[in-house]
Coordinates of C-alpha atoms and ligand atoms in Angstrom, one line a residue:
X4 CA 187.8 103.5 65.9
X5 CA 185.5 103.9 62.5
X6 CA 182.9 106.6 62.5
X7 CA 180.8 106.5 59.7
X8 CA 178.1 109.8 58.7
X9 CA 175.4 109.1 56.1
X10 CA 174.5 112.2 54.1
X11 CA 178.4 113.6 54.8
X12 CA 177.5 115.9 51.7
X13 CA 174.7 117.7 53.7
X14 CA 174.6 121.5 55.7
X15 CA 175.1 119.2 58.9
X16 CA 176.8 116.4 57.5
X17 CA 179.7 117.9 55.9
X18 CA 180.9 120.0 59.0
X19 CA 180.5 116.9 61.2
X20 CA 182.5 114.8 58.6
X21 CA 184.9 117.5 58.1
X22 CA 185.7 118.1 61.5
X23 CA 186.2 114.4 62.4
X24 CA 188.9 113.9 60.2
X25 CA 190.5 117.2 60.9
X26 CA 190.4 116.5 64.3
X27 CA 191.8 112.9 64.6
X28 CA 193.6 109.9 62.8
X29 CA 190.5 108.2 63.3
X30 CA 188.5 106.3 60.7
X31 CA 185.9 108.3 59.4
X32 CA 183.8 107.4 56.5
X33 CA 180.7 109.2 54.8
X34 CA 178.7 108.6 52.5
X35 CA 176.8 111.2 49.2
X36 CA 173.7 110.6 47.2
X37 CA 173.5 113.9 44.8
X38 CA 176.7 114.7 42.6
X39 CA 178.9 116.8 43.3
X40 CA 179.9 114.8 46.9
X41 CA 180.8 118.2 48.9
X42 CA 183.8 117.0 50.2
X43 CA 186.6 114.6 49.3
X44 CA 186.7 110.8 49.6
X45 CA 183.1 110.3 50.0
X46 CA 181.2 107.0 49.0
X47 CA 177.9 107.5 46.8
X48 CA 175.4 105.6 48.5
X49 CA 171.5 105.4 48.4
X50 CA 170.6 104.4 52.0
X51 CA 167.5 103.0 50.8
X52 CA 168.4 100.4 48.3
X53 CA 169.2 97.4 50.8
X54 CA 171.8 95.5 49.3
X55 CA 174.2 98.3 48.4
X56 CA 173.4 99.8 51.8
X57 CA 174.0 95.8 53.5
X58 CA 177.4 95.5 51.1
X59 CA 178.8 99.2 52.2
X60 CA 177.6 98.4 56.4
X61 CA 179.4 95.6 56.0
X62 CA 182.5 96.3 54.6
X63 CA 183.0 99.3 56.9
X64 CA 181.4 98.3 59.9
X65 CA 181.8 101.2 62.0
X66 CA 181.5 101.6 65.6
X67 CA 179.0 105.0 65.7
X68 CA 177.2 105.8 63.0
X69 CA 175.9 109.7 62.5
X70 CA 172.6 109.8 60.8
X71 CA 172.6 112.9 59.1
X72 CA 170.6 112.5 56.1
X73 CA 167.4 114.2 55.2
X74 CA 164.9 113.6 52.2
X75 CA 161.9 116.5 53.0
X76 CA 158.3 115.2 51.4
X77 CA 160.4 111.7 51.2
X78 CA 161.9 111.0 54.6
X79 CA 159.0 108.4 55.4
X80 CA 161.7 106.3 52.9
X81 CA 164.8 107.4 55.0
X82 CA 162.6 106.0 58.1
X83 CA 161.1 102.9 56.4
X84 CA 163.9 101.9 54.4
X85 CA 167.1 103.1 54.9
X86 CA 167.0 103.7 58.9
X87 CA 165.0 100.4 59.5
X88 CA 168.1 98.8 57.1
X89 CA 170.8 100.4 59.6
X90 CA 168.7 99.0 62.8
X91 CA 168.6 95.5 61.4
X92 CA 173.0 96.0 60.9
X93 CA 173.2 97.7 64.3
X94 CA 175.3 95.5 67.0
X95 CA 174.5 96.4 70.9
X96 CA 178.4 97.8 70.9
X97 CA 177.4 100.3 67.5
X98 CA 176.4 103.7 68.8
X99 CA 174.0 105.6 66.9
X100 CA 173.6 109.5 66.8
X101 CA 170.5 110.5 65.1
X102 CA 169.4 114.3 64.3
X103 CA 166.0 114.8 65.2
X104 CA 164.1 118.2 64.7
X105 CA 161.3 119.8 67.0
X106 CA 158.8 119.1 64.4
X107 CA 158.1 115.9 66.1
X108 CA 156.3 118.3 68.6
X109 CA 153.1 119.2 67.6
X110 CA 150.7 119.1 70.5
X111 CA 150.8 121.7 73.5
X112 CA 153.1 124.4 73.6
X113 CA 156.9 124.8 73.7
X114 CA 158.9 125.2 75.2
X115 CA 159.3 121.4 75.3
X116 CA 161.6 119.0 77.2
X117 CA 163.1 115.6 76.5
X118 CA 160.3 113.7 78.2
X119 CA 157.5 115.6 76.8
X120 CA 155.3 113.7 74.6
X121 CA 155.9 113.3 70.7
X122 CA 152.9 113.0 68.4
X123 CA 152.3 113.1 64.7
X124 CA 150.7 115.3 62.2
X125 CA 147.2 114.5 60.4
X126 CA 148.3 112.9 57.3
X127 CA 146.9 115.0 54.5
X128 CA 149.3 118.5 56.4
X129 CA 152.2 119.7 54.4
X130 CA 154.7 118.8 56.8
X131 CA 153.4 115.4 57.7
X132 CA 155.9 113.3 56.0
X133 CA 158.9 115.0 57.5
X134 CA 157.4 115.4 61.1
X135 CA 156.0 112.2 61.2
X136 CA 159.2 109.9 59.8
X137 CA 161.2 112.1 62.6
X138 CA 158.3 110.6 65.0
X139 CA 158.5 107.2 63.6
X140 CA 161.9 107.3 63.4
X141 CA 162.3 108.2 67.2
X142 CA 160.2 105.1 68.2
X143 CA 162.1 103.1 65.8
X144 CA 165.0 103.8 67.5
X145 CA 164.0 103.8 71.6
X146 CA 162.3 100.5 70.9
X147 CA 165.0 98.5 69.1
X148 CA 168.3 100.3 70.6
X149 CA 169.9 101.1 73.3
X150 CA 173.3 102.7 72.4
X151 CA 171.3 105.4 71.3
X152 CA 171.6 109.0 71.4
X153 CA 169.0 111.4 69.6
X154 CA 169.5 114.8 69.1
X155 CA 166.5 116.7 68.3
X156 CA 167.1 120.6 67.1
X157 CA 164.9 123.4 66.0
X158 CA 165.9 125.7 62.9
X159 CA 169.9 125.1 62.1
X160 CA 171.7 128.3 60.5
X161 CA 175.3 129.7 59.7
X162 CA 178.1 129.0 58.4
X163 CA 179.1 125.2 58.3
X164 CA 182.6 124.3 57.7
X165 CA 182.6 124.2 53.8
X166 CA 181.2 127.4 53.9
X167 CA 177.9 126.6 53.2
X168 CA 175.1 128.8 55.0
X169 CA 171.9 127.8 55.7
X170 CA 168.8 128.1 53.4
X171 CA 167.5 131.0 55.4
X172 CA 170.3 133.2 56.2
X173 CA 171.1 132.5 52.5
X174 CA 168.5 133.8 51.4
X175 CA 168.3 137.2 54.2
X176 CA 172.3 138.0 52.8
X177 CA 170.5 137.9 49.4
X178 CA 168.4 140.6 50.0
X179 CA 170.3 142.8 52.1
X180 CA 173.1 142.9 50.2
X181 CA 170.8 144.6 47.7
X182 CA 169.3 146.9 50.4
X183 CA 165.8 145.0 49.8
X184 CA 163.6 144.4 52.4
X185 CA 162.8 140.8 53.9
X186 CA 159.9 139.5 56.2
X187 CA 160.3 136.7 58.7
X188 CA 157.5 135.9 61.0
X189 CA 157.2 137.5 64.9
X190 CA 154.7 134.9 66.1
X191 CA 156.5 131.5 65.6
X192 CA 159.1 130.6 68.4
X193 CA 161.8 127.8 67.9
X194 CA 165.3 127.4 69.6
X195 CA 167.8 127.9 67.1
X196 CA 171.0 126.0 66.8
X197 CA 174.4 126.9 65.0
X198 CA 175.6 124.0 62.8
X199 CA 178.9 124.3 64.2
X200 CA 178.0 124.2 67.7
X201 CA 175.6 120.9 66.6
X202 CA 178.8 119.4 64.6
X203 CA 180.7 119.9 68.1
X204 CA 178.6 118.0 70.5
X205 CA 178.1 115.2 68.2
X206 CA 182.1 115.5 68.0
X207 CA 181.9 114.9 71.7
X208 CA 179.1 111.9 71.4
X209 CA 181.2 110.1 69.0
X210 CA 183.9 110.0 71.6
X211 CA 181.7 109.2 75.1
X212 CA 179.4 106.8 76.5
X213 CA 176.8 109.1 76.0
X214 CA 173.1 108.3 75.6
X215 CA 169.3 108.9 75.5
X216 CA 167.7 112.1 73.8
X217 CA 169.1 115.4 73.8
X218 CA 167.4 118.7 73.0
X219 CA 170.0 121.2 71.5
X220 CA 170.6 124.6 70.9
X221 CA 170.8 128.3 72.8
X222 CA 168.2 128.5 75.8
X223 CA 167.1 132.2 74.5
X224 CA 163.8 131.3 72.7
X225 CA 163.7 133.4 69.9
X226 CA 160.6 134.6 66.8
X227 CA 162.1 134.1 63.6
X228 CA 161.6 138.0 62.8
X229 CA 164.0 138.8 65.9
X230 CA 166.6 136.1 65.3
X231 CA 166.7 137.3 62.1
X232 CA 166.8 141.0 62.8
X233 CA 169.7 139.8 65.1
X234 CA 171.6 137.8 62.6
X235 CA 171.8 140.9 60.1
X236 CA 173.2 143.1 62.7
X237 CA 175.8 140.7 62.9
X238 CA 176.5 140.3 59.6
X239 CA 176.8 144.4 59.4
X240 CA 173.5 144.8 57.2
X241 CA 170.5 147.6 58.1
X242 CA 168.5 145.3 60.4
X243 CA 165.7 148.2 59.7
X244 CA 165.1 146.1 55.9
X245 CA 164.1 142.9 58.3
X246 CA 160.5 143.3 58.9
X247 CA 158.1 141.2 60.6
X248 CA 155.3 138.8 58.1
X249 CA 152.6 138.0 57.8
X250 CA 150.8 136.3 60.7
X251 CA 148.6 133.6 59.3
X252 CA 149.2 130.8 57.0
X253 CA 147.3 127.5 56.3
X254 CA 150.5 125.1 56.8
X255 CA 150.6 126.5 60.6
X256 CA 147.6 124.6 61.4
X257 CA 148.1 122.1 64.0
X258 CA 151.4 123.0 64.4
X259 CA 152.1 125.0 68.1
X260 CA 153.4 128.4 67.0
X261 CA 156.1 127.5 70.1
X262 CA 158.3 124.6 70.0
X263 CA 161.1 125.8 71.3
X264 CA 163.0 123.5 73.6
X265 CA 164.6 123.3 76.6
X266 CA 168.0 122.9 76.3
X267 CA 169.3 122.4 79.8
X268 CA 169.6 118.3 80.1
X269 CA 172.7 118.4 77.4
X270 CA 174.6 120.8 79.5
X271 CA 175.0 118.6 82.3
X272 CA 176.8 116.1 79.4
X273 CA 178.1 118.5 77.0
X274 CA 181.1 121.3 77.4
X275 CA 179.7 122.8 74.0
X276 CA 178.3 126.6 74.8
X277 CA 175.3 127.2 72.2
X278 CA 176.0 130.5 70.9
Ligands
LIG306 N1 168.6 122.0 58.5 C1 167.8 122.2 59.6 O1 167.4 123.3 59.9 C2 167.4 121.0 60.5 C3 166.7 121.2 61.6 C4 166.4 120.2 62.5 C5 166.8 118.9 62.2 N2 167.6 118.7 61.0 C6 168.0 117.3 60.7 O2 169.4 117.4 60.6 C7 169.8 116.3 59.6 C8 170.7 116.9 58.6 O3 169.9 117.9 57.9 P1 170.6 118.9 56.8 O4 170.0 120.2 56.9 O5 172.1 118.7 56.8 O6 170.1 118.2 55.4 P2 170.7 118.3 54.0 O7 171.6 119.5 53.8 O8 169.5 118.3 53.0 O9 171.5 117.0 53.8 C9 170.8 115.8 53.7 C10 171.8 114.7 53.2 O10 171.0 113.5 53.0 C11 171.5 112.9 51.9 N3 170.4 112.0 51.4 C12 169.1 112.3 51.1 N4 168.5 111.1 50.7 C13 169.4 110.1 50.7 C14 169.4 108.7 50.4 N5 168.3 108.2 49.9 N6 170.5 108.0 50.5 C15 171.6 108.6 50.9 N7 171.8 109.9 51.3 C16 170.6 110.7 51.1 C17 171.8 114.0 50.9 O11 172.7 113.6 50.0 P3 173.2 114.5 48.7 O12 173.4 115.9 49.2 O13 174.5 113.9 48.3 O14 172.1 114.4 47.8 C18 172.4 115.0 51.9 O15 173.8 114.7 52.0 C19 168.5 115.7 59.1 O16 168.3 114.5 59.9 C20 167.5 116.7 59.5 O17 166.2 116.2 59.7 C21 167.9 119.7 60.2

């Protein structure tokens, strides 16, 4: 079997990529845009010019493909270019795992499941490019495939398997460690996922006949002030420097201050225990 992950050099990427070829004598191929490639063996790739990305498909030809690549304010060109490339290389017997976020959410009020419906942000909002490629990309995707499975997941944190933490967590260490205070907001609710616990269930997807969209992540709904608060007690800081922000901001508009999901439909397919 080949496996192939596109943006293996990423927080996600790298620990699925990692722990595939730890874990078996499988094929498994992934590809880097940025120097340095994080880990060994990878192949530099821009997913969006279409004849290196036809010449690379082609030569590899995998049988799943992990989409774990992410552009921020350009992932409309992840979504028009290089994901529309992949669907036009895709064969009925290619599975495709896609990560998704909860941004795709932004009517109503989390917590959301599976079949709740997706809509996109007004154009001129900061986040509109990311949220509404992940929406575009998700229609993409249920219209032309079938061999399909899309994970969506709120925030992402710890440790991945290179060692690399999350942006976030990163950046609360940073000030702890030098006993400075650190505010995270107390009225914004997401369902938080550890990157190793993501990079195991998509171990799992790559192996079974698994499909269809997937929320994932812990089923305690958390503020990002108490997750936080949380996280520094485990990593032995003063949780008492963690304080809660600010409450308004103008990128929160039309966004629901809840979209956390519901995470219950991948336990009935998944062994993985969110942590
Ligand atoms: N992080 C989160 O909290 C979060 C939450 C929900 C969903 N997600 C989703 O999870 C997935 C992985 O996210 P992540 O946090 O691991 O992102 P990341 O660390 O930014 O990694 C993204 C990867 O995409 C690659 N890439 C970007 N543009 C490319 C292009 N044109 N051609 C080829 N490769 C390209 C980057 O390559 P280089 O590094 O080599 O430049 C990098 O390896 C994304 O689909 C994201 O939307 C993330």
């Amino acid at each position: 079997m080949k496996v192939c992950i596109f943006g293996a050099s990423g927080y996600v990427g790298s620990s699925v990529y990692v722990r595939l070829r730890s874990a078996s004598s499988d094929d498994v191929v992934g590809t880097y845009l940025d120097e340095p490639a994080m880990s060994e063996g990878l192949y530099k790739l821009d997913v969006n010019e279409p004849e290196s990305f036809s010449n690379f498909y082609k030569e590899e030809n995998p049988d799943v493909v992990i989409w774990a690549v992410m552009s921020g304010p350009n992932e409309h060109k992840l979504t028009d270019q290089g994901l529309m490339h992949l669907i036009t290389h895709l064969t009925p017997e290619t599975k495709l795992i896609y990560i998704s976020s909860d941004f795709v959410f932004s009517d109503g009020k989390g917590p959301y499941r599976e079949e709740d419906r997706t809509s996109a942000l007004p154009e001129d909002h900061t986040f509109s490019n990311y949220a509404n490629a992940k929406v575009k990309a998700e229609h993409f995707i249920e219209n032309e495939l079938s061999n399909f499975v899309i994970l969506r997941a709120g925030p992402i944190y710890g440790e991945n398997r290179i060692g690399k933490l999350d942006e976030r967590t990163d950046r609360l260490s940073y000030h702890l460690r030098s006993d400075r205070k650190i505010d995270f907001r107390n009225d914004l609710t997401r369902s938080f996922v550890h990157v190793e616990d993501l990079a195991a269930v998509i171990e799992e997807l790559v192996y079974n006949d698994v499909t269809g969209v997937y929320h994932v992540g812990s089923e305690r709904r958390q503020s990002f002030y108490t997750f936080m608060k949380s996280m520094a007690k485990q990593m032995g800081y003063d949780d008492q420097l963690v304080e809660k922000g600010s409450e308004e901001e103008k990128v929160d508009a039309e966004i629901p201050k809840d979209t956390s999901l519901i995470t219950k439909k991948i336990k009935e397919v998944s062994d993985v225990t969110f942590r």
